[in-house]
Amino acid sequence: MKACIVTRNELTQLLDRLISHVDVYAPVREKGTANWAKISSVDEVYLEAVNSREPAKGFIFPRCELLMRFDKNGNPIVPAPIQEQILFGIRPCDARALKVLERFFVQDGKSDPYVQRRVEKTTLIGMACNRTAPTCFCFALGNSPHDTEGLDLLLTEVEGVFLAEAVTEKGEKLLADLSPADETVLRKRAALKSKVESEINERFDVKKLQGKLPQLFKHEVWEVLSLSCVNCGACTFLCPTCHCFDVTDETMRGKSARYRVWDSCQFTLYSRHASGHNPRFDSSSRYRNRMMDKFYYTTEQVGLISCVGCGRCISACPAGIDIRQTVAKLLRIIDGMGK
Amino acid sequence: MMSNPYLPLSMRIEKVTIENDARDLKTFDLAFVNESDRQQFQFIPGQFAFLSIAGTGEAPFGIASAPHEPLVKFTVKRVGVFTTALHEMTEGKIIGMRGPWGNSYPFELMIGKDVVIVSGGFSFTTLRATIAHLLPPKNRLNFGKITAIYGARSPGELLYKEELRAWEQNPDLDLILCVDRLNGADWPKREGLVPNVLKSVAPKAENAVALVCGPPIMIKYTHPVLAELGFSPDRVFLSLENRMKCGIGKCGHCNIGPKYVCKDGPVFSYDQLLNLPPEY
């Protein structure tokens, strides 16, 4: 696929052109950090915080989504589809996460039409990370801060200009009229890539983890690992791949509608039967479910682990639980099992 | 737009039947409002569907009718907001239904074999569908002896009482009814818990398939009896329920390990369940 050099001016022009006819969203400055918002000018883009506080999953799977309104006879009316949207400056970990969600919602079994039509209308322009945050660990899972998975176009800042690499045809179309990248830039980019990758020191044997996790189901370690968990669900809401939802009806001034809202397997009501019986009554069983889901269940369901190493669950946890320590602990137990 | 699995079909309530003495179990017989929906709605006993009331919500229930029956039947216990609203619905009202979801009982595997049905309480619904599906002559010839053991807490808690009376006279079916405790009730039939009755009836396991649906406690004590009778785990099938919201394997709620009750179940072989976490 095509790779080009884009100067700052050219990037500004490109974005201005896009903003004039499509909804463009990007990380902007918010409360001392970055978060996603619709932008009307390229100046609003804020990429200094490494990553946005919230992941990009809401763009294809909103926190609260109208599934249908009901007319006065109770017949459902489906809302109109969204307009084309561009996510500018999405990080490679978050783009990978959208790929996991797409696989789960669209490609596995029955397709979810709401997610599907959002995916079709979304273009992802990624920005490679040239530095990492203390909670980043994508490389520890075998991914890279320069990955292109899930993206349409990847930008990498190389000494004041941007290397733009098309990943899909959608991305390539954006690069018309730009000059191709030369060897020097590509070499410099390779150096930047190895430098940023070296900032992440952990290495997790993910294959080993997913292979052995089923045997750890009844292990007492879950009790210990979940001791400080307060079941707030912040980890799951901020996780870029968590996809659980609740379906709920609302009636206001005689008008009814059905929505879906994000839900969390960390809540006790999540799995409680109408009879009161609850298969995951203990906090530890819910903590275990989340870890099992990230590194084992989704590999069975869609062939991918559903942790991308973005680190949001680490920075958001009010109890200071660090998924890297959990994974390391589980791997230590697995290594000890053979002995 | 592509087909939307969240959209309910319009159904008219044709008949409401109060099933038990406690009056918290009602059966709703539903007719399709649109003929095209009726033609498209193809299901196999064991599958379930969501019932929906606009503005109140929706919840999943096993389909209690057989595919050849003209109305779609659901038996619903009143426990929460949705089921209470549904119980207030009268004949002629329109509600929503979406489905059918999930797999079914293993009818292909059952061909040429004896069928043993074990059920307790109000979970008899999809097994009622199964019996109604097996009995017509066209299907009946494909299966061996059919034994059904169905128990409830008391005589008044048994579902579909009139139909049960007719089935007891049917030579194509060996139906054994039992109640947990008589408490002085007039009941000429068996008294005893389902697993114990199963043990005394002792259907033969050779070339047979067992279908089980009931409360967790019944299931727990039924397994050892079936094993004792010689049923191997791959010949015992259970229908499970877990909390669920979507029915198509997306909302996450009903997972048992990597499997979803809504999509990979609700019917699992005991063999499959032995290899899954006990989260049901």
Coordinates of C-alpha atoms in Angstrom, one line a residue:
Chain A
M1 CA 0.0 0.0 0.0
K2 CA 1.0 3.6 -0.6
A3 CA 3.2 5.5 1.9
C4 CA 3.6 9.3 1.6
I5 CA 5.2 12.2 3.3
V6 CA 2.8 14.7 4.7
T7 CA 4.0 18.1 6.0
R8 CA 2.1 19.8 8.8
N9 CA 0.6 22.2 6.3
E10 CA -0.6 19.4 4.1
L11 CA -2.1 17.6 7.1
T12 CA -3.9 20.8 8.2
Q13 CA -5.3 21.2 4.6
L14 CA -6.3 17.5 4.5
L15 CA -8.1 17.7 7.8
D16 CA -9.8 21.0 7.0
R17 CA -11.1 19.5 3.8
L18 CA -12.4 16.4 5.7
I19 CA -14.0 18.6 8.4
S20 CA -15.9 20.6 5.8
H21 CA -18.0 17.6 4.7
V22 CA -17.6 14.8 7.3
D23 CA -17.9 14.5 11.1
V24 CA -14.3 14.4 12.3
Y25 CA -13.6 13.3 15.9
A26 CA -10.2 13.5 17.6
P27 CA -8.7 13.6 21.1
V28 CA -9.0 17.2 22.4
R29 CA -7.8 18.7 25.7
E30 CA -10.2 18.0 28.5
K31 CA -9.7 18.3 32.3
G32 CA -5.9 18.2 32.0
T33 CA -6.0 15.1 29.8
A34 CA -7.4 14.2 26.4
N35 CA -10.8 12.9 25.4
W36 CA -12.7 12.4 22.2
A37 CA -14.8 15.2 20.7
K38 CA -16.0 16.4 17.4
I39 CA -13.5 19.0 16.0
S40 CA -14.1 22.0 13.8
S41 CA -10.5 22.9 13.4
V42 CA -7.2 20.9 13.4
D43 CA -5.9 23.2 16.2
E44 CA -8.2 21.4 18.6
V45 CA -6.4 18.1 18.2
Y46 CA -4.4 17.2 21.3
L47 CA -2.1 14.2 21.2
E48 CA 0.3 15.1 24.0
A49 CA -1.5 12.9 26.6
V50 CA -0.4 9.7 24.7
N51 CA -4.0 8.4 24.8
S52 CA -7.5 9.6 25.4
R53 CA -9.2 9.1 28.7
E54 CA -12.0 7.1 27.1
P55 CA -11.4 4.5 24.3
A56 CA -12.9 5.0 20.9
K57 CA -15.4 2.1 21.3
G58 CA -18.3 4.5 21.8
F59 CA -18.1 5.5 18.1
I60 CA -19.2 2.0 17.0
F61 CA -20.9 0.9 20.2
P62 CA -22.2 3.9 22.1
R63 CA -22.6 4.0 25.8
C64 CA -26.3 4.5 25.4
E65 CA -27.8 3.6 22.1
L66 CA -31.4 4.0 20.9
L67 CA -32.4 0.6 19.5
M68 CA -36.0 1.6 18.6
R69 CA -38.8 4.0 19.4
F70 CA -42.3 2.7 19.7
D71 CA -45.3 4.4 18.1
K72 CA -48.5 4.7 20.0
N73 CA -49.5 1.1 18.9
G74 CA -46.3 -0.3 20.2
N75 CA -44.8 -0.8 16.8
P76 CA -41.0 -0.4 16.7
I77 CA -39.3 2.3 14.6
V78 CA -35.6 2.0 14.0
P79 CA -33.6 5.3 14.2
A80 CA -31.9 6.6 11.0
P81 CA -28.3 5.4 10.5
I82 CA -25.4 7.7 11.4
Q83 CA -23.5 9.9 9.0
E84 CA -20.0 9.1 7.8
Q85 CA -17.4 9.7 10.6
I86 CA -13.6 9.9 10.8
L87 CA -11.7 9.2 13.9
F88 CA -8.4 11.2 13.7
G89 CA -5.5 10.4 16.0
I90 CA -6.7 7.1 17.2
R91 CA -3.9 5.1 18.8
P92 CA -3.0 1.6 17.4
C93 CA -4.1 -0.2 20.6
D94 CA -7.6 1.4 20.3
A95 CA -7.8 0.6 16.6
R96 CA -7.0 -3.0 17.4
A97 CA -9.7 -3.0 20.0
L98 CA -12.3 -1.8 17.5
K99 CA -11.2 -4.7 15.3
V100 CA -11.9 -7.1 18.2
L101 CA -15.4 -5.5 18.7
E102 CA -16.1 -5.7 15.0
R103 CA -15.1 -9.4 15.0
F104 CA -17.4 -10.0 17.9
F105 CA -20.4 -8.0 16.8
V106 CA -20.3 -8.3 13.1
Q107 CA -18.4 -11.4 12.0
D108 CA -19.2 -13.9 14.7
G109 CA -22.6 -15.6 14.2
K110 CA -25.6 -13.3 13.9
S111 CA -24.6 -9.7 13.0
D112 CA -25.5 -6.8 15.2
P113 CA -26.9 -4.3 12.6
Y114 CA -26.3 -1.2 14.8
V115 CA -22.6 -1.9 15.2
Q116 CA -22.3 -3.1 11.6
R117 CA -23.7 0.1 10.1
R118 CA -21.5 2.3 12.4
V119 CA -18.4 0.3 11.4
E120 CA -19.2 0.7 7.7
K121 CA -19.4 4.5 8.1
T122 CA -16.2 4.9 10.1
T123 CA -12.7 5.7 8.8
L124 CA -9.8 5.4 11.2
I125 CA -6.8 7.7 10.8
G126 CA -4.3 6.4 13.4
M127 CA -1.4 8.2 15.0
A128 CA 1.6 6.0 16.0
C129 CA 2.9 6.5 19.5
N130 CA 6.5 7.7 19.7
R131 CA 6.4 7.6 23.4
T132 CA 4.4 5.6 26.0
A133 CA 2.5 6.3 29.2
P134 CA 3.6 4.5 32.4
T135 CA 0.5 2.3 32.1
C136 CA 1.0 1.3 28.4
F137 CA 1.8 -2.4 27.8
C138 CA 0.7 -3.2 24.2
F139 CA 4.2 -4.4 23.4
A140 CA 4.1 -6.8 26.3
L141 CA 1.2 -8.6 24.6
G142 CA 3.1 -8.9 21.3
N143 CA 1.6 -5.7 19.7
S144 CA 3.4 -2.5 18.8
P145 CA 2.8 1.2 19.3
H146 CA 3.2 1.5 15.6
D147 CA 0.7 -1.3 14.6
T148 CA -1.7 -0.8 11.7
E149 CA -4.3 -3.5 12.6
G150 CA -7.9 -2.1 12.3
L151 CA -6.7 1.3 10.8
D152 CA -7.4 2.8 7.4
L153 CA -4.4 5.1 7.6
L154 CA -1.4 5.3 10.0
L155 CA 0.4 8.5 10.6
T156 CA 3.8 8.6 12.3
E157 CA 5.5 11.8 13.2
V158 CA 9.1 11.7 11.9
E159 CA 11.2 14.8 12.6
G160 CA 8.5 17.4 12.1
V161 CA 6.7 15.7 9.2
F162 CA 4.4 12.8 9.0
L163 CA 4.8 9.5 7.3
A164 CA 1.4 8.4 6.1
E165 CA 0.9 4.7 5.4
A166 CA -2.4 3.5 3.8
V167 CA -3.7 0.3 5.3
T168 CA -7.0 0.0 3.3
E169 CA -8.3 1.5 0.1
K170 CA -10.3 4.0 2.2
G171 CA -7.0 5.2 3.6
E172 CA -5.3 5.2 0.2
K173 CA -7.9 7.5 -1.2
L174 CA -7.0 10.1 1.4
L175 CA -3.4 10.2 0.1
A176 CA -4.0 11.2 -3.5
D177 CA -1.8 14.1 -4.6
L178 CA 0.9 13.5 -1.9
S179 CA 4.5 12.8 -2.6
P180 CA 5.7 9.2 -1.8
A181 CA 7.9 8.5 1.2
D182 CA 11.6 7.9 0.6
E183 CA 14.0 5.4 2.1
T184 CA 15.4 7.9 4.6
V185 CA 12.1 8.6 6.3
L186 CA 11.3 4.9 6.4
R187 CA 14.6 4.2 8.1
K188 CA 14.1 7.0 10.6
R189 CA 10.6 5.6 11.4
A190 CA 12.1 2.2 12.0
A191 CA 14.4 3.7 14.6
L192 CA 11.6 5.5 16.3
K193 CA 9.6 2.3 16.4
S194 CA 12.3 0.3 18.1
K195 CA 13.0 3.1 20.5
V196 CA 9.3 3.4 21.6
E197 CA 9.0 -0.4 21.8
S198 CA 12.0 -0.5 24.2
E199 CA 10.1 1.7 26.6
I200 CA 7.9 -1.2 27.5
N201 CA 9.8 -3.8 29.5
E202 CA 7.3 -6.5 30.3
R203 CA 6.8 -9.5 28.1
F204 CA 3.8 -11.8 28.6
D205 CA 3.6 -15.2 27.1
V206 CA 0.0 -14.8 25.9
K207 CA -0.3 -18.2 24.2
K208 CA 0.8 -19.9 27.4
L209 CA -1.7 -17.9 29.4
Q210 CA -4.7 -18.7 27.2
G211 CA -3.7 -22.3 27.0
K212 CA -3.4 -22.8 30.8
L213 CA -6.1 -20.5 32.1
P214 CA -8.9 -23.1 31.9
Q215 CA -6.9 -25.1 34.5
L216 CA -6.8 -22.2 36.9
F217 CA -10.6 -21.8 37.1
K218 CA -10.7 -23.3 40.6
H219 CA -7.4 -21.9 41.8
E220 CA -7.5 -19.9 45.1
V221 CA -5.5 -17.1 43.6
W222 CA -8.7 -15.4 42.4
E223 CA -9.7 -14.8 46.0
V224 CA -6.4 -13.1 46.6
L225 CA -6.3 -11.1 43.4
S226 CA -9.9 -9.8 43.9
L227 CA -9.5 -8.9 47.6
S228 CA -9.2 -5.1 46.9
C229 CA -11.7 -5.0 44.0
V230 CA -14.7 -2.9 44.9
N231 CA -16.7 -4.1 41.8
C232 CA -17.1 -0.5 40.5
G233 CA -16.9 -1.6 36.9
A234 CA -14.6 1.2 35.9
C235 CA -12.2 -1.3 34.3
T236 CA -14.9 -2.7 32.1
F237 CA -16.5 0.7 31.1
L238 CA -13.1 2.1 30.1
C239 CA -11.9 -1.2 28.4
P240 CA -11.8 -0.6 24.7
T241 CA -13.0 -4.2 24.0
C242 CA -15.6 -4.8 26.7
H243 CA -18.9 -5.2 24.9
C244 CA -21.5 -6.2 27.5
F245 CA -24.8 -4.3 27.4
D246 CA -28.2 -4.2 29.1
V247 CA -31.4 -3.5 27.2
T248 CA -33.8 -1.2 28.9
D249 CA -37.1 0.5 28.1
E250 CA -37.8 4.1 29.0
T251 CA -41.1 6.0 28.8
M252 CA -41.3 9.8 29.0
R253 CA -44.4 11.8 28.4
G254 CA -46.2 8.8 26.9
K255 CA -43.4 8.1 24.4
S256 CA -41.5 4.8 24.8
A257 CA -38.2 3.7 23.5
R258 CA -35.8 0.8 23.9
Y259 CA -32.2 1.5 24.6
R260 CA -29.1 -0.5 25.2
V261 CA -26.5 0.7 27.7
W262 CA -23.1 -0.6 28.6
D263 CA -23.2 -3.1 31.4
S264 CA -20.4 -4.8 33.4
C265 CA -19.8 -8.4 34.4
Q266 CA -18.3 -6.9 37.6
F267 CA -21.8 -6.1 38.9
T268 CA -23.7 -8.7 41.0
L269 CA -27.0 -8.0 39.1
Y270 CA -25.3 -8.8 35.8
S271 CA -25.7 -12.6 36.2
R272 CA -28.5 -12.9 38.7
H273 CA -31.4 -15.0 37.6
A274 CA -35.0 -14.0 38.0
S275 CA -35.2 -16.7 40.7
G276 CA -32.5 -15.0 42.7
H277 CA -29.9 -17.7 41.9
N278 CA -26.6 -16.1 40.9
P279 CA -23.9 -18.2 39.1
R280 CA -21.3 -15.5 39.9
F281 CA -22.3 -14.3 43.3
D282 CA -18.8 -13.8 44.7
S283 CA -16.7 -10.8 43.8
S284 CA -13.8 -13.2 43.0
S285 CA -15.9 -15.1 40.5
R286 CA -16.6 -11.9 38.7
Y287 CA -13.0 -10.8 38.7
R288 CA -12.1 -14.2 37.4
N289 CA -14.7 -13.9 34.6
R290 CA -13.1 -10.6 33.4
M291 CA -9.6 -12.1 33.2
M292 CA -10.8 -15.3 31.7
D293 CA -12.8 -13.3 29.1
K294 CA -9.8 -11.1 28.1
F295 CA -7.3 -13.9 27.7
Y296 CA -9.2 -17.1 27.1
Y297 CA -13.0 -16.8 26.4
T298 CA -12.7 -14.4 23.5
T299 CA -9.9 -16.4 21.9
E300 CA -12.4 -19.3 21.7
Q301 CA -15.2 -17.0 20.5
V302 CA -13.4 -14.8 17.9
G303 CA -9.8 -16.0 17.8
L304 CA -8.3 -12.9 19.5
I305 CA -7.4 -12.0 23.0
S306 CA -9.4 -9.0 24.1
C307 CA -6.8 -7.1 26.0
V308 CA -4.9 -4.6 23.8
G309 CA -2.6 -3.2 26.5
C310 CA -4.0 0.3 26.6
G311 CA -3.7 0.5 30.4
R312 CA -6.9 2.4 31.1
C313 CA -8.1 -0.2 33.6
I314 CA -4.9 0.4 35.5
S315 CA -5.1 4.2 35.7
A316 CA -8.8 4.1 36.4
C317 CA -8.9 1.5 39.2
P318 CA -9.8 3.1 42.5
A319 CA -8.3 0.1 44.3
G320 CA -5.0 0.2 42.4
I321 CA -5.4 -3.1 40.7
D322 CA -2.9 -3.5 37.9
I323 CA -3.8 -6.1 35.2
R324 CA -0.1 -6.4 34.4
Q325 CA 0.6 -7.7 37.9
T326 CA -2.4 -10.1 37.6
V327 CA -1.2 -11.5 34.4
A328 CA 2.4 -11.8 35.7
K329 CA 1.0 -13.6 38.8
L330 CA -1.1 -16.0 36.7
L331 CA 2.0 -16.8 34.5
R332 CA 4.1 -17.5 37.6
I333 CA 1.4 -19.9 38.9
I334 CA 1.3 -21.6 35.4
D335 CA 5.1 -21.9 35.4
G336 CA 5.0 -23.5 38.8
M337 CA 2.3 -26.0 37.7
G338 CA 4.6 -28.1 35.7
K339 CA 7.1 -28.6 38.5
Chain B
M1 CA -31.5 -2.5 6.0
M2 CA -30.1 -5.9 7.1
S3 CA -32.4 -8.0 9.2
N4 CA -32.5 -6.6 12.8
P5 CA -32.6 -9.3 15.4
Y6 CA -33.7 -6.8 18.1
L7 CA -37.0 -6.0 16.4
P8 CA -40.0 -7.7 18.0
L9 CA -42.7 -9.2 15.8
S10 CA -46.3 -8.3 16.6
M11 CA -48.3 -11.0 18.3
R12 CA -51.9 -11.1 19.4
I13 CA -52.7 -12.8 22.7
E14 CA -55.4 -15.3 21.8
K15 CA -55.8 -17.1 25.1
V16 CA -54.6 -16.6 28.6
T17 CA -54.7 -19.6 31.0
I18 CA -54.0 -19.5 34.7
E19 CA -52.0 -22.7 35.3
N20 CA -51.7 -23.1 39.1
D21 CA -53.3 -22.7 42.4
A22 CA -50.8 -19.9 43.4
R23 CA -52.0 -18.1 40.2
D24 CA -48.5 -16.9 39.4
L25 CA -48.1 -19.0 36.3
K26 CA -50.0 -18.1 33.2
T27 CA -49.9 -19.5 29.7
F28 CA -50.2 -17.1 26.8
D29 CA -51.1 -18.5 23.4
L30 CA -50.1 -16.0 20.7
A31 CA -51.0 -15.6 17.1
F32 CA -48.9 -13.7 14.5
V33 CA -50.5 -10.4 13.5
N34 CA -48.6 -10.6 10.1
E35 CA -48.9 -13.7 8.0
S36 CA -45.4 -13.2 6.6
D37 CA -44.0 -13.3 10.1
R38 CA -45.8 -16.6 10.7
Q39 CA -44.2 -18.1 7.6
Q40 CA -40.7 -17.0 8.6
F41 CA -40.9 -18.1 12.2
Q42 CA -39.5 -21.6 12.0
F43 CA -38.4 -23.3 15.3
I44 CA -37.5 -26.6 16.9
P45 CA -38.6 -27.5 20.4
G46 CA -36.0 -26.4 22.9
Q47 CA -35.6 -23.0 21.4
F48 CA -36.7 -19.8 23.1
A49 CA -37.9 -16.3 22.2
F50 CA -38.1 -12.9 23.9
L51 CA -41.5 -11.5 24.7
S52 CA -41.7 -7.7 24.6
I53 CA -44.0 -5.0 25.9
A54 CA -43.3 -1.6 24.4
G55 CA -42.1 0.7 27.2
T56 CA -41.8 -2.0 29.8
G57 CA -39.1 -4.3 28.5
E58 CA -38.5 -7.8 27.3
A59 CA -37.4 -11.2 28.7
P60 CA -36.6 -14.6 27.3
F61 CA -38.9 -17.6 27.6
G62 CA -38.8 -21.2 26.3
I63 CA -41.3 -21.9 23.5
A64 CA -43.9 -24.3 24.9
S65 CA -45.7 -25.1 21.7
A66 CA -44.7 -27.5 19.0
P67 CA -43.9 -26.3 15.5
H68 CA -47.1 -27.8 14.0
E69 CA -49.4 -26.1 16.5
P70 CA -51.1 -23.0 15.2
L71 CA -50.4 -20.7 18.2
V72 CA -47.1 -20.0 19.9
K73 CA -47.3 -20.9 23.5
F74 CA -45.4 -19.4 26.5
T75 CA -45.9 -20.1 30.2
V76 CA -44.6 -17.3 32.4
K77 CA -44.1 -17.1 36.1
R78 CA -44.8 -13.7 37.7
V79 CA -41.5 -12.6 39.4
G80 CA -40.5 -9.1 38.3
V81 CA -41.6 -5.9 36.5
F82 CA -41.9 -7.4 33.0
T83 CA -43.7 -10.6 34.0
T84 CA -46.1 -8.7 36.2
A85 CA -46.9 -6.4 33.3
L86 CA -47.4 -9.4 31.1
H87 CA -49.6 -11.1 33.6
E88 CA -51.9 -8.1 33.4
M89 CA -52.3 -8.5 29.7
T90 CA -55.6 -9.8 28.5
E91 CA -56.8 -11.7 25.4
G92 CA -56.8 -9.5 22.2
K93 CA -53.8 -7.4 23.3
I94 CA -50.7 -7.1 21.1
I95 CA -47.3 -7.8 22.5
G96 CA -43.9 -8.3 20.8
M97 CA -41.9 -11.5 20.2
R98 CA -38.4 -12.0 18.8
G99 CA -36.6 -15.2 18.1
P100 CA -36.4 -18.1 17.9
W101 CA -33.0 -18.2 19.5
G102 CA -30.6 -20.9 20.6
N103 CA -30.2 -24.6 19.6
S104 CA -32.8 -27.2 20.3
Y105 CA -33.2 -30.7 21.8
P106 CA -31.1 -33.2 19.8
F107 CA -34.0 -34.7 17.7
E108 CA -31.6 -36.1 15.0
L109 CA -29.6 -38.0 17.6
M110 CA -32.9 -39.2 19.2
I111 CA -34.1 -40.9 16.0
G112 CA -34.5 -44.6 16.5
K113 CA -33.9 -44.3 20.3
D114 CA -35.9 -44.3 23.4
V115 CA -36.6 -40.9 24.9
V116 CA -36.6 -40.3 28.6
I117 CA -37.9 -36.9 29.7
V118 CA -37.3 -35.7 33.2
S119 CA -38.8 -32.4 34.3
G120 CA -39.7 -30.5 37.5
G121 CA -41.7 -27.5 38.2
F122 CA -42.6 -24.9 35.6
S123 CA -39.6 -25.7 33.5
F124 CA -41.8 -28.3 31.8
T125 CA -42.5 -25.8 28.9
T126 CA -40.0 -26.7 26.3
L127 CA -40.4 -30.4 27.2
R128 CA -44.1 -30.0 26.7
A129 CA -43.2 -28.7 23.3
T130 CA -41.0 -31.7 22.8
I131 CA -43.7 -34.2 23.7
A132 CA -46.3 -32.4 21.5
H133 CA -43.7 -32.6 18.7
L134 CA -42.9 -36.3 19.1
L135 CA -46.5 -37.6 19.4
P136 CA -48.1 -36.9 16.0
P137 CA -47.9 -40.2 14.0
K138 CA -45.6 -38.8 11.4
N139 CA -42.9 -38.1 14.0
R140 CA -43.8 -40.8 16.5
L141 CA -42.7 -43.7 14.3
N142 CA -39.1 -42.3 14.3
F143 CA -38.6 -42.8 18.0
G144 CA -38.7 -45.7 20.4
K145 CA -40.4 -45.7 23.8
I146 CA -41.1 -42.3 25.2
T147 CA -41.1 -42.0 29.0
A148 CA -41.8 -38.7 30.7
I149 CA -41.5 -38.1 34.4
Y150 CA -42.9 -34.7 35.4
G151 CA -43.1 -33.5 39.0
A152 CA -44.3 -30.4 40.8
R153 CA -44.4 -29.3 44.4
S154 CA -48.1 -30.1 44.7
P155 CA -50.9 -31.3 42.4
G156 CA -52.1 -27.7 41.8
E157 CA -48.7 -26.7 40.5
L158 CA -48.5 -29.0 37.6
L159 CA -48.8 -27.2 34.2
Y160 CA -51.2 -28.1 31.4
K161 CA -53.4 -30.3 33.6
E162 CA -56.0 -31.1 30.9
E163 CA -53.5 -32.0 28.4
L164 CA -51.6 -34.2 31.0
R165 CA -54.9 -36.1 31.6
A166 CA -55.2 -36.8 27.8
W167 CA -51.5 -37.8 27.6
E168 CA -51.8 -40.2 30.5
Q169 CA -54.3 -42.2 28.4
N170 CA -52.1 -42.0 25.3
P171 CA -50.5 -45.5 24.6
D172 CA -47.7 -43.7 22.7
L173 CA -46.4 -42.1 25.8
D174 CA -45.5 -43.4 29.3
L175 CA -46.3 -40.3 31.4
I176 CA -45.5 -40.5 35.1
L177 CA -46.7 -37.6 37.2
C178 CA -45.5 -37.0 40.7
V179 CA -45.7 -34.4 43.5
D180 CA -43.2 -33.6 46.2
R181 CA -45.5 -33.5 49.1
L182 CA -49.2 -34.4 49.4
N183 CA -50.0 -32.3 52.5
G184 CA -53.4 -34.0 52.5
A185 CA -54.2 -33.2 48.9
D186 CA -56.3 -35.7 47.0
W187 CA -53.8 -37.3 44.6
P188 CA -54.1 -40.8 43.5
K189 CA -50.7 -40.8 41.8
R190 CA -47.1 -40.8 42.9
E191 CA -45.7 -38.8 45.8
G192 CA -42.0 -38.2 45.8
L193 CA -39.2 -36.1 44.4
V194 CA -38.4 -36.4 40.7
P195 CA -35.0 -38.0 41.1
N196 CA -36.5 -40.7 43.4
V197 CA -39.4 -41.3 41.1
L198 CA -36.9 -41.6 38.2
K199 CA -35.0 -44.2 40.2
S200 CA -38.1 -46.3 40.8
V201 CA -39.4 -46.0 37.3
A202 CA -35.9 -46.9 36.1
P203 CA -36.2 -46.4 32.3
K204 CA -33.6 -48.5 30.5
A205 CA -30.6 -46.5 29.3
E206 CA -29.7 -48.8 26.4
N207 CA -30.2 -46.9 23.2
A208 CA -31.9 -44.1 25.0
V209 CA -31.5 -40.3 25.3
A210 CA -32.5 -38.4 28.4
L211 CA -33.8 -34.8 28.3
V212 CA -33.7 -32.9 31.6
C213 CA -35.1 -29.5 32.6
G214 CA -35.8 -28.4 36.1
P215 CA -34.6 -26.3 39.0
P216 CA -30.9 -26.6 39.9
I217 CA -31.6 -28.8 42.9
M218 CA -33.5 -31.3 40.9
I219 CA -30.8 -31.4 38.2
K220 CA -28.2 -31.9 40.9
Y221 CA -29.9 -35.0 42.3
T222 CA -31.0 -36.3 38.9
H223 CA -27.5 -36.7 37.4
P224 CA -26.4 -39.5 39.8
V225 CA -29.7 -41.4 39.2
L226 CA -29.2 -41.2 35.5
A227 CA -25.6 -42.3 35.8
E228 CA -26.7 -45.2 38.0
L229 CA -29.3 -46.2 35.4
G230 CA -26.5 -46.3 32.8
F231 CA -27.0 -43.1 30.9
S232 CA -23.6 -41.8 29.7
P233 CA -23.0 -38.0 29.9
D234 CA -23.2 -37.6 26.1
R235 CA -26.7 -39.1 26.2
V236 CA -28.1 -36.7 28.8
F237 CA -29.2 -33.2 27.6
L238 CA -30.1 -30.3 29.8
S239 CA -31.8 -27.1 29.0
L240 CA -30.2 -24.2 30.9
E241 CA -31.3 -20.7 31.8
N242 CA -29.0 -17.8 32.5
R243 CA -29.8 -14.1 32.7
M244 CA -29.7 -12.7 29.1
K245 CA -30.4 -9.5 27.3
C246 CA -29.9 -10.1 23.6
G247 CA -30.4 -13.7 22.7
I248 CA -27.8 -13.7 19.9
G249 CA -24.5 -13.9 21.8
K250 CA -23.6 -10.2 22.0
C251 CA -24.6 -8.8 25.4
G252 CA -22.3 -11.1 27.4
H253 CA -24.6 -11.9 30.3
C254 CA -25.3 -15.6 29.8
N255 CA -21.8 -16.9 29.4
I256 CA -20.7 -20.2 30.9
G257 CA -17.0 -20.0 30.3
P258 CA -16.5 -19.3 26.6
K259 CA -20.0 -20.5 25.7
Y260 CA -23.2 -18.5 25.6
V261 CA -26.4 -20.1 26.8
C262 CA -28.4 -18.1 24.2
K263 CA -26.3 -19.1 21.2
D264 CA -24.4 -22.3 22.0
G265 CA -27.3 -23.6 24.2
P266 CA -29.8 -23.4 25.9
V267 CA -29.5 -27.2 25.4
F268 CA -26.2 -28.7 26.4
S269 CA -25.1 -32.3 26.8
Y270 CA -24.0 -33.2 30.3
D271 CA -20.7 -34.2 28.7
Q272 CA -20.3 -30.6 27.4
L273 CA -21.2 -29.2 30.8
L274 CA -18.6 -31.3 32.6
N275 CA -16.0 -29.5 30.5
L276 CA -17.3 -26.0 31.3
P277 CA -17.1 -23.9 34.6
P278 CA -20.1 -24.5 36.9
E279 CA -21.5 -21.0 36.3
Y280 CA -25.2 -21.8 35.7

